[in-house]
PDB file of C-alpha atoms in Angstrom:
ATOM      1  CA  ARG A  25     121.922   6.739  52.937  1.00 48.00           C
ATOM      2  CA  ALA A  26     121.515   8.147  56.455  1.00 51.00           C
ATOM      3  CA  LEU A  27     118.732   6.909  58.742  1.00 49.00           C
ATOM      4  CA  ASN A  28     117.043   8.157  61.913  1.00 48.00           C
ATOM      5  CA  GLY A  29     117.540  11.890  61.561  1.00 57.00           C
ATOM      6  CA  SER A  30     121.106  12.158  60.279  1.00 66.00           C
ATOM      7  CA  ASN A  31     122.295  14.282  57.369  1.00 74.00           C
ATOM      8  CA  GLY A  32     122.646  12.425  54.094  1.00 76.00           C
ATOM      9  CA  GLY A  33     125.987  13.706  52.824  1.00 83.00           C
ATOM     10  CA  PHE A  34     128.002  15.839  55.277  1.00 88.00           C
ATOM     11  CA  ASN A  35     127.800  17.440  58.706  1.00 88.00           C
ATOM     12  CA  VAL A  36     130.386  20.180  59.257  1.00 90.00           C
ATOM     13  CA  ARG A  37     130.178  22.038  62.561  1.00 88.00           C
ATOM     14  CA  ASP A  38     132.011  23.945  65.299  1.00 90.00           C
ATOM     15  CA  ASN A  39     135.132  24.901  63.327  1.00 88.00           C
ATOM     16  CA  ALA A  40     136.875  27.953  64.792  1.00 86.00           C
ATOM     17  CA  GLY A  41     138.917  28.709  61.663  1.00 86.00           C
ATOM     18  CA  PRO A  42     137.989  29.358  58.018  1.00 92.00           C
ATOM     19  CA  LEU A  43     136.716  26.454  55.925  1.00 94.00           C
ATOM     20  CA  GLN A  44     136.982  26.452  52.130  1.00 95.00           C
ATOM     21  CA  MET A  45     135.348  23.883  49.854  1.00 95.00           C
ATOM     22  CA  ARG A  46     136.271  24.129  46.166  1.00 97.00           C
ATOM     23  CA  ARG A  47     135.137  21.967  43.245  1.00 97.00           C
ATOM     24  CA  VAL A  48     133.065  19.743  45.497  1.00 96.00           C
ATOM     25  CA  GLY A  49     130.238  17.493  44.324  1.00 95.00           C
ATOM     26  CA  ILE A  50     127.576  16.692  46.924  1.00 95.00           C
ATOM     27  CA  LEU A  51     125.641  14.203  44.867  1.00 94.00           C
ATOM     28  CA  ASN A  52     122.918  11.563  45.242  1.00 94.00           C
ATOM     29  CA  ASN A  53     122.822  11.356  49.043  1.00 92.00           C
ATOM     30  CA  ALA A  54     119.690  10.512  51.027  1.00 88.00           C
ATOM     31  CA  ALA A  55     118.404  11.225  54.526  1.00 87.00           C
ATOM     32  CA  SER A  56     115.552   9.100  55.864  1.00 82.00           C
ATOM     33  CA  LYS A  57     113.651   9.412  59.122  1.00 80.00           C
ATOM     34  CA  GLY A  58     113.627   5.640  59.604  1.00 73.00           C
ATOM     35  CA  THR A  59     112.137   4.893  63.035  1.00 69.00           C
ATOM     36  CA  SER A  60     112.987   8.302  64.527  1.00 68.00           C
ATOM     37  CA  GLY A  61     110.203  10.246  62.811  1.00 68.00           C
ATOM     38  CA  TYR A  62     112.693  12.942  61.745  1.00 71.00           C
ATOM     39  CA  ALA A  63     115.190  13.352  58.949  1.00 72.00           C
ATOM     40  CA  SER A  64     117.577  16.231  58.363  1.00 78.00           C
ATOM     41  CA  ALA A  65     119.202  17.419  55.117  1.00 88.00           C
ATOM     42  CA  GLY A  66     119.629  15.168  52.101  1.00 88.00           C
ATOM     43  CA  GLY A  67     122.835  16.872  51.007  1.00 91.00           C
ATOM     44  CA  GLY A  68     124.168  17.848  54.432  1.00 90.00           C
ATOM     45  CA  SER A  69     124.554  20.769  56.807  1.00 91.00           C
ATOM     46  CA  PHE A  70     126.869  23.458  58.148  1.00 92.00           C
ATOM     47  CA  ARG A  71     126.455  24.687  61.719  1.00 89.00           C
ATOM     48  CA  ASN A  72     128.389  27.128  63.873  1.00 90.00           C
ATOM     49  CA  ASN A  73     131.523  27.482  61.742  1.00 92.00           C
ATOM     50  CA  THR A  74     133.388  30.804  61.845  1.00 92.00           C
ATOM     51  CA  SER A  75     133.624  31.079  58.061  1.00 95.00           C
ATOM     52  CA  VAL A  76     132.482  28.737  55.277  1.00 96.00           C
ATOM     53  CA  VAL A  77     133.177  29.409  51.591  1.00 97.00           C
ATOM     54  CA  MET A  78     131.968  26.941  48.936  1.00 97.00           C
ATOM     55  CA  THR A  79     133.009  27.682  45.353  1.00 98.00           C
ATOM     56  CA  ASP A  80     132.672  26.053  41.919  1.00 98.00           C
ATOM     57  CA  SER A  81     130.597  23.226  43.371  1.00 98.00           C
ATOM     58  CA  ALA A  82     127.382  21.279  42.775  1.00 97.00           C
ATOM     59  CA  VAL A  83     124.706  20.002  45.160  1.00 97.00           C
ATOM     60  CA  SER A  84     122.483  17.696  43.138  1.00 97.00           C
ATOM     61  CA  GLY A  85     120.325  14.573  43.279  1.00 95.00           C
ATOM     62  CA  ASN A  86     119.980  14.554  47.078  1.00 94.00           C
ATOM     63  CA  THR A  87     116.770  13.565  48.876  1.00 90.00           C
ATOM     64  CA  SER A  88     115.168  13.724  52.301  1.00 88.00           C
ATOM     65  CA  ASP A  89     111.865  12.093  53.223  1.00 84.00           C
ATOM     66  CA  PHE A  90     111.000  14.675  55.836  1.00 78.00           C
ATOM     67  CA  HIS A  91     112.852  17.985  56.125  1.00 79.00           C
ATOM     68  CA  ILE A  92     115.527  19.566  53.876  1.00 88.00           C
ATOM     69  CA  GLY A  93     116.287  18.378  50.365  1.00 87.00           C
ATOM     70  CA  ALA A  94     119.677  20.010  49.778  1.00 92.00           C
ATOM     71  CA  MET A  95     121.411  21.799  52.671  1.00 93.00           C
ATOM     72  CA  GLY A  96     120.892  23.152  56.150  1.00 90.00           C
ATOM     73  CA  LEU A  97     122.900  26.370  56.343  1.00 92.00           C
ATOM     74  CA  ASP A  98     123.394  27.670  59.883  1.00 89.00           C
ATOM     75  CA  ALA A  99     126.276  30.105  60.279  1.00 90.00           C
ATOM     76  CA  SER A 100     126.172  30.082  64.054  1.00 89.00           C
ATOM     77  CA  PHE A 101     124.196  28.645  66.964  1.00 80.00           C
ATOM     78  CA  SER A 102     120.554  27.638  67.066  1.00 74.00           C
ATOM     79  CA  ALA A 103     118.317  30.616  67.834  1.00 70.00           C
ATOM     80  CA  HIS A 104     115.859  28.280  69.593  1.00 69.00           C
ATOM     81  CA  ASP A 105     116.146  26.113  72.674  1.00 71.00           C
ATOM     82  CA  GLY A 106     116.381  22.517  71.472  1.00 68.00           C
ATOM     83  CA  ALA A 107     114.342  21.153  74.380  1.00 73.00           C
ATOM     84  CA  THR A 108     111.451  23.618  74.413  1.00 73.00           C
ATOM     85  CA  GLY A 109     111.452  25.026  70.868  1.00 67.00           C
ATOM     86  CA  LEU A 110     111.264  28.534  72.349  1.00 71.00           C
ATOM     87  CA  PRO A 111     113.493  31.340  71.021  1.00 69.00           C
ATOM     88  CA  LEU A 112     116.516  32.258  73.104  1.00 71.00           C
ATOM     89  CA  ALA A 113     115.930  35.373  75.186  1.00 68.00           C
ATOM     90  CA  VAL A 114     119.424  36.706  74.456  1.00 69.00           C
ATOM     91  CA  LEU A 115     121.495  35.976  71.361  1.00 70.00           C
ATOM     92  CA  PRO A 116     125.255  36.259  71.795  1.00 72.00           C
ATOM     93  CA  PRO A 117     127.058  38.284  69.102  1.00 71.00           C
ATOM     94  CA  THR A 118     128.385  36.526  66.019  1.00 81.00           C
ATOM     95  CA  THR A 119     130.341  37.477  62.904  1.00 88.00           C
ATOM     96  CA  ASN A 120     130.074  34.002  61.360  1.00 92.00           C
ATOM     97  CA  THR A 121     129.536  33.780  57.607  1.00 95.00           C
ATOM     98  CA  ILE A 122     128.515  31.288  54.907  1.00 96.00           C
ATOM     99  CA  THR A 123     129.286  32.130  51.265  1.00 98.00           C
ATOM    100  CA  LEU A 124     128.229  30.141  48.196  1.00 98.00           C
ATOM    101  CA  ASP A 125     130.054  31.371  45.098  1.00 98.00           C
ATOM    102  CA  ARG A 126     129.419  29.767  41.694  1.00 98.00           C
ATOM    103  CA  VAL A 127     127.463  26.917  43.271  1.00 98.00           C
ATOM    104  CA  THR A 128     124.668  25.027  41.503  1.00 98.00           C
ATOM    105  CA  ILE A 129     121.890  23.481  43.612  1.00 97.00           C
ATOM    106  CA  SER A 130     119.633  21.413  41.365  1.00 97.00           C
ATOM    107  CA  GLY A 131     117.616  18.224  41.099  1.00 95.00           C
ATOM    108  CA  ASN A 132     117.153  17.763  44.857  1.00 94.00           C
ATOM    109  CA  THR A 133     113.896  16.564  46.456  1.00 91.00           C
ATOM    110  CA  THR A 134     112.291  16.590  49.880  1.00 89.00           C
ATOM    111  CA  THR A 135     108.989  14.945  50.764  1.00 84.00           C
ATOM    112  CA  GLY A 136     106.689  14.849  53.763  1.00 66.00           C
ATOM    113  CA  ALA A 137     103.490  13.169  54.856  1.00 57.00           C
ATOM    114  CA  ALA A 138     100.612  14.379  52.714  1.00 49.00           C
ATOM    115  CA  SER A 139      98.645  15.422  55.793  1.00 47.00           C
ATOM    116  CA  GLY A 140     101.505  17.103  57.586  1.00 49.00           C
ATOM    117  CA  GLY A 141     103.322  19.063  54.914  1.00 46.00           C
ATOM    118  CA  SER A 142     106.682  18.133  56.417  1.00 47.00           C
ATOM    119  CA  GLY A 143     108.793  18.811  53.347  1.00 51.00           C
ATOM    120  CA  TYR A 144     110.108  22.141  54.573  1.00 73.00           C
ATOM    121  CA  SER A 145     112.548  23.516  52.062  1.00 81.00           C
ATOM    122  CA  MET A 146     115.403  22.908  49.697  1.00 88.00           C
ATOM    123  CA  ASN A 147     117.828  25.056  51.717  1.00 91.00           C
ATOM    124  CA  TYR A 148     116.931  25.961  55.301  1.00 89.00           C
ATOM    125  CA  ILE A 149     118.653  28.810  57.180  1.00 90.00           C
ATOM    126  CA  SER A 150     117.787  29.451  60.820  1.00 84.00           C
ATOM    127  CA  SER A 151     120.643  31.049  62.764  1.00 85.00           C
ATOM    128  CA  PRO A 152     122.200  34.537  62.958  1.00 87.00           C
ATOM    129  CA  GLY A 153     125.054  35.390  60.606  1.00 90.00           C
ATOM    130  CA  LEU A 154     125.816  36.693  57.128  1.00 94.00           C
ATOM    131  CA  TYR A 155     124.788  34.496  54.164  1.00 95.00           C
ATOM    132  CA  THR A 156     125.960  35.360  50.648  1.00 97.00           C
ATOM    133  CA  PHE A 157     124.802  33.649  47.438  1.00 98.00           C
ATOM    134  CA  GLN A 158     127.068  34.903  44.660  1.00 98.00           C
ATOM    135  CA  SER A 159     126.895  33.925  40.959  1.00 98.00           C
ATOM    136  CA  SER A 160     124.983  30.783  41.909  1.00 98.00           C
ATOM    137  CA  MET A 161     121.941  28.892  40.611  1.00 98.00           C
ATOM    138  CA  ILE A 162     119.126  27.184  42.522  1.00 97.00           C
ATOM    139  CA  ALA A 163     116.890  25.488  39.971  1.00 96.00           C
ATOM    140  CA  GLY A 164     114.964  22.307  39.259  1.00 94.00           C
ATOM    141  CA  ASN A 165     114.398  21.332  42.908  1.00 94.00           C
ATOM    142  CA  THR A 166     111.117  19.916  44.258  1.00 91.00           C
ATOM    143  CA  VAL A 167     109.405  20.106  47.636  1.00 89.00           C
ATOM    144  CA  VAL A 168     106.529  17.611  47.859  1.00 85.00           C
ATOM    145  CA  ASN A 169     103.534  17.934  50.218  1.00 76.00           C
ATOM    146  CA  GLY A 170     104.264  21.391  51.576  1.00 70.00           C
ATOM    147  CA  GLY A 171     107.017  23.855  52.245  1.00 75.00           C
ATOM    148  CA  ASP A 172     109.093  26.241  50.168  1.00 79.00           C
ATOM    149  CA  ALA A 173     111.248  25.342  47.213  1.00 75.00           C
ATOM    150  CA  ALA A 174     114.497  27.290  47.108  1.00 90.00           C
ATOM    151  CA  LEU A 175     115.403  29.244  50.251  1.00 92.00           C
ATOM    152  CA  THR A 176     113.693  29.396  53.643  1.00 89.00           C
ATOM    153  CA  PHE A 177     115.046  31.856  56.227  1.00 89.00           C
ATOM    154  CA  GLN A 178     113.837  31.449  59.812  1.00 84.00           C
ATOM    155  CA  ALA A 179     114.515  34.564  61.903  1.00 81.00           C
ATOM    156  CA  PHE A 180     112.507  35.298  65.018  1.00 70.00           C
ATOM    157  CA  ASN A 181     113.831  36.587  68.322  1.00 61.00           C
ATOM    158  CA  PRO A 182     112.035  38.421  71.141  1.00 55.00           C
ATOM    159  CA  SER A 183     114.704  41.175  71.039  1.00 53.00           C
ATOM    160  CA  SER A 184     113.811  42.596  67.642  1.00 49.00           C
ATOM    161  CA  GLN A 185     116.764  43.240  65.315  1.00 46.00           C
ATOM    162  CA  THR A 186     119.262  41.862  67.861  1.00 58.00           C
ATOM    163  CA  ASN A 187     121.985  39.940  66.074  1.00 63.00           C
ATOM    164  CA  ALA A 188     119.927  39.647  62.917  1.00 76.00           C
ATOM    165  CA  LEU A 189     120.154  37.128  60.116  1.00 85.00           C
ATOM    166  CA  ARG A 190     121.583  38.936  57.050  1.00 89.00           C
ATOM    167  CA  VAL A 191     121.298  37.676  53.469  1.00 93.00           C
ATOM    168  CA  VAL A 192     122.819  38.885  50.188  1.00 96.00           C
ATOM    169  CA  ILE A 193     121.796  37.302  46.848  1.00 97.00           C
ATOM    170  CA  ARG A 194     123.902  38.689  44.009  1.00 98.00           C
ATOM    171  CA  ASN A 195     124.204  37.791  40.299  1.00 98.00           C
ATOM    172  CA  SER A 196     122.291  34.579  40.938  1.00 98.00           C
ATOM    173  CA  THR A 197     119.358  32.704  39.407  1.00 98.00           C
ATOM    174  CA  ILE A 198     116.588  31.144  41.485  1.00 96.00           C
ATOM    175  CA  ALA A 199     113.917  29.644  39.235  1.00 94.00           C
ATOM    176  CA  ARG A 200     112.066  26.537  38.037  1.00 93.00           C
ATOM    177  CA  ASN A 201     111.727  25.062  41.507  1.00 92.00           C
ATOM    178  CA  VAL A 202     108.422  23.466  42.597  1.00 89.00           C
ATOM    179  CA  ALA A 203     106.653  23.773  45.958  1.00 86.00           C
ATOM    180  CA  ASN A 204     103.176  24.225  47.398  1.00 82.00           C
ATOM    181  CA  TYR A 205     103.947  27.667  48.826  1.00 80.00           C
ATOM    182  CA  SER A 206     106.809  30.036  47.957  1.00 84.00           C
ATOM    183  CA  GLU A 207     109.108  28.912  45.165  1.00 88.00           C
ATOM    184  CA  VAL A 208     111.956  31.427  45.561  1.00 91.00           C
ATOM    185  CA  ILE A 209     112.238  32.880  49.078  1.00 90.00           C
ATOM    186  CA  SER A 210     110.275  32.402  52.282  1.00 87.00           C
ATOM    187  CA  LEU A 211     110.925  34.571  55.344  1.00 86.00           C
ATOM    188  CA  ALA A 212     109.603  32.790  58.418  1.00 81.00           C
ATOM    189  CA  THR A 213     109.260  33.821  62.060  1.00 80.00           C
ATOM    190  CA  TYR A 214     108.297  30.758  64.040  1.00 73.00           C
ATOM    191  CA  ASN A 215     107.796  31.381  67.767  1.00 73.00           C
ATOM    192  CA  GLY A 216     107.445  28.224  69.846  1.00 68.00           C
ATOM    193  CA  ALA A 217     105.563  30.191  72.514  1.00 72.00           C
ATOM    194  CA  ASP A 218     102.912  31.228  69.983  1.00 75.00           C
ATOM    195  CA  PRO A 219     103.132  28.956  66.915  1.00 74.00           C
ATOM    196  CA  SER A 220     100.172  30.524  65.145  1.00 77.00           C
ATOM    197  CA  GLY A 221     101.275  34.132  65.711  1.00 76.00           C
ATOM    198  CA  THR A 222     102.795  36.515  63.151  1.00 75.00           C
ATOM    199  CA  TYR A 223     105.972  38.382  64.067  1.00 77.00           C
ATOM    200  CA  PRO A 224     108.466  40.716  62.337  1.00 75.00           C
ATOM    201  CA  PHE A 225     111.333  39.117  60.458  1.00 81.00           C
ATOM    202  CA  ASN A 226     114.523  39.710  62.451  1.00 80.00           C
ATOM    203  CA  GLY A 227     116.915  40.219  59.579  1.00 83.00           C
ATOM    204  CA  SER A 228     117.666  41.815  56.222  1.00 86.00           C
ATOM    205  CA  ILE A 229     117.473  40.521  52.642  1.00 90.00           C
ATOM    206  CA  VAL A 230     119.367  42.199  49.776  1.00 95.00           C
ATOM    207  CA  VAL A 231     118.903  40.966  46.188  1.00 96.00           C
ATOM    208  CA  GLU A 232     121.104  42.471  43.468  1.00 97.00           C
ATOM    209  CA  SER A 233     121.268  41.703  39.727  1.00 98.00           C
ATOM    210  CA  ALA A 234     119.424  38.401  40.027  1.00 97.00           C
ATOM    211  CA  ILE A 235     116.832  36.377  38.106  1.00 96.00           C
ATOM    212  CA  LEU A 236     113.848  35.168  40.139  1.00 94.00           C
ATOM    213  CA  GLY A 237     111.199  32.867  38.696  1.00 91.00           C
ATOM    214  CA  GLY A 238     108.716  30.126  39.507  1.00 86.00           C
ATOM    215  CA  ARG A 239     108.086  26.700  38.052  1.00 85.00           C
ATOM    216  CA  SER A 240     107.694  26.096  34.334  1.00 79.00           C
ATOM    217  CA  GLY A 241     104.309  26.949  32.852  1.00 69.00           C
ATOM    218  CA  THR A 242     101.431  28.870  34.410  1.00 61.00           C
ATOM    219  CA  SER A 243     101.118  28.756  38.180  1.00 62.00           C
ATOM    220  CA  ASN A 244      99.602  30.844  40.967  1.00 63.00           C
ATOM    221  CA  THR A 245     102.249  29.736  43.451  1.00 71.00           C
ATOM    222  CA  ASN A 246     103.978  32.647  45.187  1.00 82.00           C
ATOM    223  CA  LEU A 247     107.565  33.504  44.393  1.00 88.00           C
ATOM    224  CA  GLY A 248     108.129  34.875  47.884  1.00 86.00           C
ATOM    225  CA  TYR A 249     106.525  35.186  51.306  1.00 83.00           C
ATOM    226  CA  ALA A 250     107.233  37.411  54.299  1.00 81.00           C
ATOM    227  CA  PRO A 251     105.296  38.442  57.416  1.00 79.00           C
ATOM    228  CA  ALA A 252     103.472  41.768  57.274  1.00 74.00           C
ATOM    229  CA  GLY A 253     105.807  44.734  57.583  1.00 72.00           C
ATOM    230  CA  THR A 254     108.837  42.933  56.156  1.00 77.00           C
ATOM    231  CA  SER A 255     110.659  44.565  53.253  1.00 74.00           C
ATOM    232  CA  VAL A 256     113.249  43.190  50.858  1.00 87.00           C
ATOM    233  CA  ASN A 257     115.871  45.403  49.207  1.00 93.00           C
ATOM    234  CA  VAL A 258     115.848  44.383  45.525  1.00 95.00           C
ATOM    235  CA  SER A 259     117.692  46.117  42.668  1.00 96.00           C
ATOM    236  CA  ASN A 260     118.501  45.468  38.991  1.00 97.00           C
ATOM    237  CA  THR A 261     116.670  42.150  39.113  1.00 96.00           C
ATOM    238  CA  LEU A 262     114.474  40.313  36.610  1.00 95.00           C
ATOM    239  CA  ILE A 263     111.349  39.053  38.404  1.00 92.00           C
ATOM    240  CA  GLU A 264     109.270  36.681  36.322  1.00 87.00           C
ATOM    241  CA  ARG A 265     105.945  37.879  37.670  1.00 75.00           C
ATOM    242  CA  SER A 266     104.698  40.497  40.109  1.00 63.00           C
ATOM    243  CA  GLY A 267     102.705  39.840  43.246  1.00 65.00           C
ATOM    244  CA  ASP A 268     103.368  38.545  46.760  1.00 75.00           C
ATOM    245  CA  LEU A 269     106.697  39.561  48.344  1.00 80.00           C
ATOM    246  CA  PHE A 270     108.119  41.249  45.243  1.00 83.00           C
ATOM    247  CA  ASN A 271     105.087  43.287  44.180  1.00 81.00           C
ATOM    248  CA  ALA A 272     106.297  46.494  45.851  1.00 80.00           C
ATOM    249  CA  VAL A 273     109.677  46.459  44.074  1.00 89.00           C
ATOM    250  CA  CYS A 274     108.482  45.965  40.484  1.00 89.00           C
ATOM    251  CA  GLY A 275     109.546  48.857  38.257  1.00 90.00           C
ATOM    252  CA  GLN A 276     111.784  50.321  40.961  1.00 92.00           C
ATOM    253  CA  ASN A 277     115.580  50.400  41.385  1.00 95.00           C
ATOM    254  CA  GLY A 278     116.120  48.890  37.935  1.00 96.00           C
ATOM    255  CA  ASN A 279     113.873  45.879  38.528  1.00 95.00           C
ATOM    256  CA  VAL A 280     111.855  44.422  35.659  1.00 93.00           C
ATOM    257  CA  CYS A 281     108.753  42.280  36.237  1.00 88.00           C
TER     258      CYS A 281
END
């Protein structure tokens, strides 16, 4: 159990060469804010590694009492200044990648104060790079008191489309997660200079041959959220219900809703 803001399971960062993790179990770790008022990822985090590939692995039973239930996935550097919270004016180029292939992320939990909604997400991605989720499953995770259940992508920069965050979800299932807001994908654009403003998402999302669904039973919770003007390229995908982010793609490009 990690206290005072640390990651619960692992913290892998600043590796210049390729990193491969195969048949790994990241299980039953916990991150607690303790006296610091902040806790990071229950399972752990990657940051600023040239290439990360995780295959045939499981991330399960991890908890955080503030921020991220499973993993923080940051392929490169932080896109925001750590001291001010403001986005960097210029993003240096990066070709860094994170790939999850045949990975199961299930049974993880993050909680926050009931009044603050601090339980952000199950997997939180907030730096430029290419992220690929291949033949993987994200299911049965819970975000309590706010936030988004499966995947939250944070991509704002004042230089629109400069060094964008790129995501590919292929042959994967994201379903039966529980959150107050979006239960599959949330595309966020937080700007520390104008926290209440709405800005374009600086990145691209491609979903191919996937299954996307919400929690069990009847619910009005969104499957996905994106700022106005953001589009997602979805094809040959089963979407459990129409509406919100995926409404425009139902019945198109082989999608079934």
